[in-house]
Amino acid sequence: MEKTLRVLKTLSIILIFSLTAALNAQNVIKIDYYGVVASEVDQNMYKMTSDLYYTQLCEIPSFSVTDKRSDAQLTAPPAESAFSSNNLSFYAVIEKKGESKWISTLFVIKGVNQSKKSQSKEYDSYYKILTEPKAVLQDSIKKLITSEKTEIVVKSENTAAETSASSTEMLSGTWDGEEVIDKIVIMRGGRGFVVFKNGASMNVVVKFDELDSSKILVIQSAKSNASFFPELPRQVALKEAVNASPIQWTFSLKDNNTLSGTKKTLLSDGDENAKEGTVTVTWKRRS
């Protein structure tokens, strides 16, 4: 009798696990990812965008994603005849609107030649697409896939809060750059600090240039200090730092881990004085 009870108990556990697995399998949404159509951007920007959408899809719970991308940059939407009859198919189309605005449209197709749903969103610059907070992008994707509507249009609002969140979402972390700097730390909220090898620490603000949203600005927010100019002779730095303008870096994002541009700071004029000038710099994200 006891042996029979043990057998029944074991069978019950197996049955429960089997039912749970079956239910979980039913809840999994299978998606084939075909990439991005973005003919107006270069290969580097294209790859970053295509990888971004793929990563966000893969990180959503209950989504099982198959990468259907080819090595070539898409110039037109994929042929619907190639779509799976069982899985959802997902791709995005990004088009320029006017001088600076961009429209990103996400598409979900159910089966072959069946229902198609789309969601469009307007951005003030291409970089806003790349730096949209992860939670916002994932929520848009989930709503599109689970919604009964065939078309959803979202108007992006140009707010300071959005810009700040965008910069931290893409740039937060620790960076290396310049011989005199030990590290640069960019935090959530668009703020950070620069630690010099001489021990000095400078607070900075990180934001996008209002006149050119493709440019990223890192601006000194702390009071000027002679230690912020270690390239200068100490006596010159002490004299010039009193009235020095804030140090400012102007960068372009080369890829997810590289910022390249110029630094506006004090440079020695070779006559026991200094004047404002610019030097070329590159920052690399620490792995």
Short mmCIF file of C-alpha atoms in Angstrom, two decimals:
data_model
loop_
_atom_site.label_atom_id
_atom_site.label_comp_id
_atom_site.label_asym_id
_atom_site.label_seq_id
_atom_site.Cartn_x
_atom_site.Cartn_y
_atom_site.Cartn_z
CA MET A 1 0.00 0.00 0.00
CA GLU A 2 2.79 2.38 0.98
CA LYS A 3 4.65 1.55 -2.22
CA THR A 4 1.53 2.24 -4.27
CA LEU A 5 1.11 5.64 -2.61
CA ARG A 6 4.70 6.55 -3.40
CA VAL A 7 4.17 5.59 -7.05
CA LEU A 8 0.98 7.65 -7.24
CA LYS A 9 2.71 10.61 -5.62
CA THR A 10 5.57 10.40 -8.14
CA LEU A 11 3.11 10.18 -11.03
CA SER A 12 1.23 13.22 -9.68
CA ILE A 13 4.43 15.28 -9.54
CA ILE A 14 5.34 14.26 -13.09
CA LEU A 15 1.84 15.16 -14.27
CA ILE A 16 1.99 18.58 -12.58
CA PHE A 17 5.36 19.36 -14.16
CA SER A 18 4.09 18.20 -17.55
CA LEU A 19 0.98 20.38 -17.33
CA THR A 20 3.02 23.39 -16.18
CA ALA A 21 5.46 22.94 -19.06
CA ALA A 22 2.58 22.61 -21.51
CA LEU A 23 0.92 25.80 -20.20
CA ASN A 24 4.19 27.71 -20.35
CA ALA A 25 4.78 26.51 -23.90
CA GLN A 26 1.31 27.78 -24.87
CA ASN A 27 2.12 31.22 -23.43
CA VAL A 28 5.37 31.61 -25.38
CA ILE A 29 5.07 34.01 -28.33
CA LYS A 30 7.27 32.87 -31.22
CA ILE A 31 8.67 35.76 -33.28
CA ASP A 32 10.88 35.81 -36.38
CA TYR A 33 13.00 38.98 -36.48
CA TYR A 34 13.87 40.31 -39.96
CA GLY A 35 15.74 43.49 -39.01
CA VAL A 36 15.42 47.14 -40.01
CA VAL A 37 14.85 49.02 -43.25
CA ALA A 38 16.83 52.28 -42.90
CA SER A 39 18.33 53.27 -46.25
CA GLU A 40 19.19 56.84 -45.19
CA VAL A 41 21.79 55.90 -42.56
CA ASP A 42 25.29 54.46 -42.88
CA GLN A 43 26.24 50.83 -42.24
CA ASN A 44 27.42 51.49 -38.69
CA MET A 45 24.21 53.26 -37.59
CA TYR A 46 22.14 50.63 -39.40
CA LYS A 47 23.78 47.77 -37.50
CA MET A 48 23.39 49.53 -34.14
CA THR A 49 19.66 50.06 -34.78
CA SER A 50 19.06 46.53 -36.04
CA ASP A 51 20.87 45.05 -33.02
CA LEU A 52 18.93 47.36 -30.67
CA TYR A 53 15.50 46.07 -31.72
CA TYR A 54 16.70 42.46 -31.67
CA THR A 55 18.10 42.81 -28.14
CA GLN A 56 14.89 44.41 -26.84
CA LEU A 57 12.78 41.63 -28.34
CA CYS A 58 14.97 38.90 -26.83
CA GLU A 59 14.81 40.44 -23.35
CA ILE A 60 10.99 40.45 -23.16
CA PRO A 61 9.72 37.53 -21.04
CA SER A 62 7.60 34.93 -22.89
CA PHE A 63 9.02 35.96 -26.29
CA SER A 64 10.97 33.31 -28.23
CA VAL A 65 12.87 35.14 -30.96
CA THR A 66 14.51 33.68 -34.07
CA ASP A 67 17.01 35.90 -35.87
CA LYS A 68 16.12 35.89 -39.58
CA ARG A 69 18.42 38.76 -40.59
CA SER A 70 20.80 38.48 -43.52
CA ASP A 71 24.23 40.13 -43.65
CA ALA A 72 23.06 42.68 -46.20
CA GLN A 73 21.52 46.03 -45.20
CA LEU A 74 17.80 45.98 -45.96
CA THR A 75 16.64 48.53 -48.53
CA ALA A 76 13.02 47.34 -48.64
CA PRO A 77 10.68 45.37 -46.35
CA PRO A 78 11.21 41.60 -46.47
CA ALA A 79 8.98 39.60 -48.81
CA GLU A 80 5.92 38.42 -46.92
CA SER A 81 5.96 35.15 -48.87
CA ALA A 82 9.04 34.21 -46.84
CA PHE A 83 7.28 34.64 -43.49
CA SER A 84 6.43 31.63 -41.33
CA SER A 85 2.83 30.47 -41.32
CA ASN A 86 3.04 29.69 -37.59
CA ASN A 87 5.16 32.47 -36.07
CA LEU A 88 4.79 36.23 -35.88
CA SER A 89 7.17 38.20 -38.12
CA PHE A 90 8.69 41.47 -36.90
CA TYR A 91 10.66 44.23 -38.65
CA ALA A 92 11.03 48.03 -38.50
CA VAL A 93 11.14 50.79 -41.13
CA ILE A 94 12.91 54.07 -40.32
CA GLU A 95 12.45 57.06 -42.64
CA LYS A 96 13.60 60.66 -42.51
CA LYS A 97 10.95 63.38 -42.28
CA GLY A 98 12.03 66.87 -43.29
CA GLU A 99 15.42 68.21 -42.21
CA SER A 100 15.89 66.47 -38.88
CA LYS A 101 12.87 64.42 -37.79
CA TRP A 102 12.63 60.63 -38.17
CA ILE A 103 9.71 58.20 -38.21
CA SER A 104 10.20 54.67 -36.88
CA THR A 105 7.44 52.19 -37.76
CA LEU A 106 7.34 48.74 -36.18
CA PHE A 107 5.53 46.00 -38.12
CA VAL A 108 4.13 42.68 -36.90
CA ILE A 109 2.72 40.19 -39.44
CA LYS A 110 0.73 37.13 -38.38
CA GLY A 111 1.44 34.18 -40.67
CA VAL A 112 1.75 34.53 -44.45
CA ASN A 113 -0.38 37.24 -46.10
CA GLN A 114 -2.44 37.56 -42.93
CA SER A 115 -3.07 40.47 -40.58
CA LYS A 116 -0.44 43.21 -40.36
CA LYS A 117 -0.15 45.62 -37.42
CA SER A 118 2.06 48.67 -37.19
CA GLN A 119 3.10 51.36 -34.74
CA SER A 120 4.70 54.65 -35.81
CA LYS A 121 6.59 57.10 -33.62
CA GLU A 122 8.22 60.41 -34.47
CA TYR A 123 11.65 61.37 -33.13
CA ASP A 124 13.43 64.74 -33.20
CA SER A 125 16.71 63.07 -34.20
CA TYR A 126 18.02 59.64 -35.18
CA TYR A 127 19.95 59.43 -31.92
CA LYS A 128 16.69 59.59 -29.98
CA ILE A 129 15.75 56.27 -31.60
CA LEU A 130 19.01 54.68 -30.43
CA THR A 131 18.79 56.14 -26.94
CA GLU A 132 15.12 55.61 -26.14
CA PRO A 133 14.84 54.11 -22.64
CA LYS A 134 14.67 50.32 -22.76
CA ALA A 135 11.41 50.12 -20.79
CA VAL A 136 9.67 52.50 -23.22
CA LEU A 137 10.79 50.58 -26.31
CA GLN A 138 9.90 47.19 -24.86
CA ASP A 139 6.48 48.44 -23.78
CA SER A 140 5.84 49.70 -27.33
CA ILE A 141 6.81 46.33 -28.79
CA LYS A 142 4.65 44.37 -26.33
CA LYS A 143 1.61 46.60 -26.93
CA LEU A 144 1.98 46.27 -30.68
CA ILE A 145 2.21 42.48 -30.58
CA THR A 146 -0.67 41.97 -28.14
CA SER A 147 -2.97 44.78 -29.37
CA GLU A 148 -5.99 44.14 -31.55
CA LYS A 149 -5.51 47.47 -33.36
CA THR A 150 -4.00 47.36 -36.82
CA GLU A 151 -2.25 50.75 -36.57
CA ILE A 152 -0.98 52.77 -33.62
CA VAL A 153 0.56 56.22 -34.02
CA VAL A 154 2.57 57.71 -31.15
CA LYS A 155 3.74 61.33 -31.22
CA SER A 156 7.06 61.76 -29.41
CA GLU A 157 7.23 64.78 -27.13
CA ASN A 158 10.41 66.83 -27.16
CA THR A 159 11.08 67.37 -23.46
CA ALA A 160 14.18 67.95 -21.37
CA ALA A 161 13.34 64.86 -19.34
CA GLU A 162 13.32 62.69 -22.47
CA THR A 163 16.72 64.03 -23.54
CA SER A 164 18.20 63.39 -20.13
CA ALA A 165 16.84 59.86 -19.94
CA SER A 166 18.05 59.13 -23.44
CA SER A 167 21.63 60.20 -22.77
CA THR A 168 21.91 58.12 -19.62
CA GLU A 169 20.30 55.09 -21.21
CA MET A 170 22.92 54.93 -23.95
CA LEU A 171 25.96 56.48 -22.26
CA SER A 172 25.82 55.50 -18.58
CA GLY A 173 28.89 53.60 -17.43
CA THR A 174 32.63 54.08 -17.04
CA TRP A 175 34.78 55.44 -19.85
CA ASP A 176 38.52 55.82 -20.54
CA GLY A 177 40.03 58.67 -22.50
CA GLU A 178 42.95 61.12 -22.51
CA GLU A 179 46.37 60.66 -20.99
CA VAL A 180 45.71 62.90 -17.96
CA ILE A 181 42.35 61.30 -17.03
CA ASP A 182 41.98 58.15 -14.93
CA LYS A 183 38.31 57.54 -15.72
CA ILE A 184 35.02 59.17 -16.68
CA VAL A 185 31.79 58.01 -15.00
CA ILE A 186 28.43 58.87 -16.58
CA MET A 187 25.44 58.21 -14.34
CA ARG A 188 21.70 57.96 -14.82
CA GLY A 189 20.05 61.36 -15.17
CA GLY A 190 22.68 62.87 -17.45
CA ARG A 191 25.27 63.67 -14.81
CA GLY A 192 28.72 62.31 -14.10
CA PHE A 193 32.26 63.07 -13.04
CA VAL A 194 35.79 63.02 -14.43
CA VAL A 195 38.61 61.67 -12.25
CA PHE A 196 42.05 62.98 -13.17
CA LYS A 197 45.24 61.02 -12.57
CA ASN A 198 46.38 63.78 -10.20
CA GLY A 199 43.44 62.92 -7.91
CA ALA A 200 41.15 65.83 -8.83
CA SER A 201 37.47 65.13 -9.55
CA MET A 202 35.27 67.29 -11.78
CA ASN A 203 31.47 67.12 -11.94
CA VAL A 204 29.98 67.21 -15.45
CA VAL A 205 26.60 67.39 -17.17
CA VAL A 206 25.88 65.20 -20.22
CA LYS A 207 23.30 66.25 -22.82
CA PHE A 208 22.54 66.48 -26.52
CA ASP A 209 23.34 69.70 -28.38
CA GLU A 210 20.12 71.70 -28.87
CA LEU A 211 21.30 72.97 -32.29
CA ASP A 212 22.63 69.63 -33.53
CA SER A 213 21.07 66.61 -31.83
CA SER A 214 23.70 64.30 -33.34
CA LYS A 215 26.29 65.90 -31.03
CA ILE A 216 26.76 64.89 -27.39
CA LEU A 217 28.03 67.53 -24.96
CA VAL A 218 29.90 66.82 -21.72
CA ILE A 219 30.23 70.09 -19.80
CA GLN A 220 32.10 70.92 -16.58
CA SER A 221 29.61 71.87 -13.86
CA ALA A 222 32.06 72.22 -10.96
CA LYS A 223 33.94 75.41 -10.10
CA SER A 224 37.20 75.67 -12.06
CA ASN A 225 40.29 74.30 -10.36
CA ALA A 226 43.95 74.42 -11.37
CA SER A 227 44.02 70.62 -11.10
CA PHE A 228 41.61 70.42 -14.05
CA PHE A 229 44.45 71.60 -16.30
CA PRO A 230 47.31 69.15 -15.55
CA GLU A 231 48.81 69.71 -18.99
CA LEU A 232 49.73 73.29 -17.97
CA PRO A 233 52.66 74.29 -15.72
CA ARG A 234 51.31 74.49 -12.18
CA GLN A 235 51.85 78.25 -11.77
CA VAL A 236 50.12 78.93 -15.09
CA ALA A 237 47.19 76.68 -14.14
CA LEU A 238 46.80 78.44 -10.77
CA LYS A 239 46.71 81.84 -12.46
CA GLU A 240 44.44 80.96 -15.40
CA ALA A 241 41.94 78.67 -13.65
CA VAL A 242 40.40 81.58 -11.75
CA ASN A 243 38.71 83.00 -14.86
CA ALA A 244 38.63 79.89 -17.04
CA SER A 245 35.46 78.95 -18.93
CA PRO A 246 33.99 75.50 -18.19
CA ILE A 247 35.76 72.67 -20.00
CA GLN A 248 33.50 71.19 -22.69
CA TRP A 249 33.70 68.02 -24.78
CA THR A 250 31.72 67.77 -28.03
CA PHE A 251 31.33 64.20 -29.24
CA SER A 252 29.82 62.11 -31.99
CA LEU A 253 28.79 58.56 -31.13
CA LYS A 254 30.88 56.30 -33.37
CA ASP A 255 29.45 53.09 -31.93
CA ASN A 256 28.03 51.90 -28.60
CA ASN A 257 31.47 52.04 -27.01
CA THR A 258 33.25 54.96 -28.71
CA LEU A 259 32.84 58.73 -28.41
CA SER A 260 35.00 60.84 -30.71
CA GLY A 261 35.28 64.62 -30.92
CA THR A 262 36.95 67.68 -29.43
CA LYS A 263 37.70 69.13 -26.01
CA LYS A 264 37.58 72.89 -25.40
CA THR A 265 40.01 73.76 -22.61
CA LEU A 266 43.02 75.94 -21.71
CA LEU A 267 46.16 75.36 -23.78
CA SER A 268 49.62 76.72 -23.11
CA ASP A 269 50.72 79.54 -25.39
CA GLY A 270 54.37 78.88 -24.56
CA ASP A 271 54.83 82.21 -22.77
CA GLU A 272 53.81 81.46 -19.17
CA ASN A 273 50.20 82.03 -20.14
CA ALA A 274 47.31 79.98 -21.50
CA LYS A 275 44.49 80.56 -23.94
CA GLU A 276 41.31 78.71 -24.81
CA GLY A 277 41.62 76.14 -27.58
CA THR A 278 40.45 72.71 -28.73
CA VAL A 279 42.11 69.31 -28.97
CA THR A 280 40.91 66.08 -30.55
CA VAL A 281 39.90 63.35 -28.07
CA THR A 282 38.38 59.87 -28.04
CA TRP A 283 36.66 58.10 -25.14
CA LYS A 284 36.19 54.33 -24.97
CA ARG A 285 33.70 52.52 -22.75
CA ARG A 286 35.34 50.15 -20.28
CA SER A 287 34.45 46.53 -20.93
#
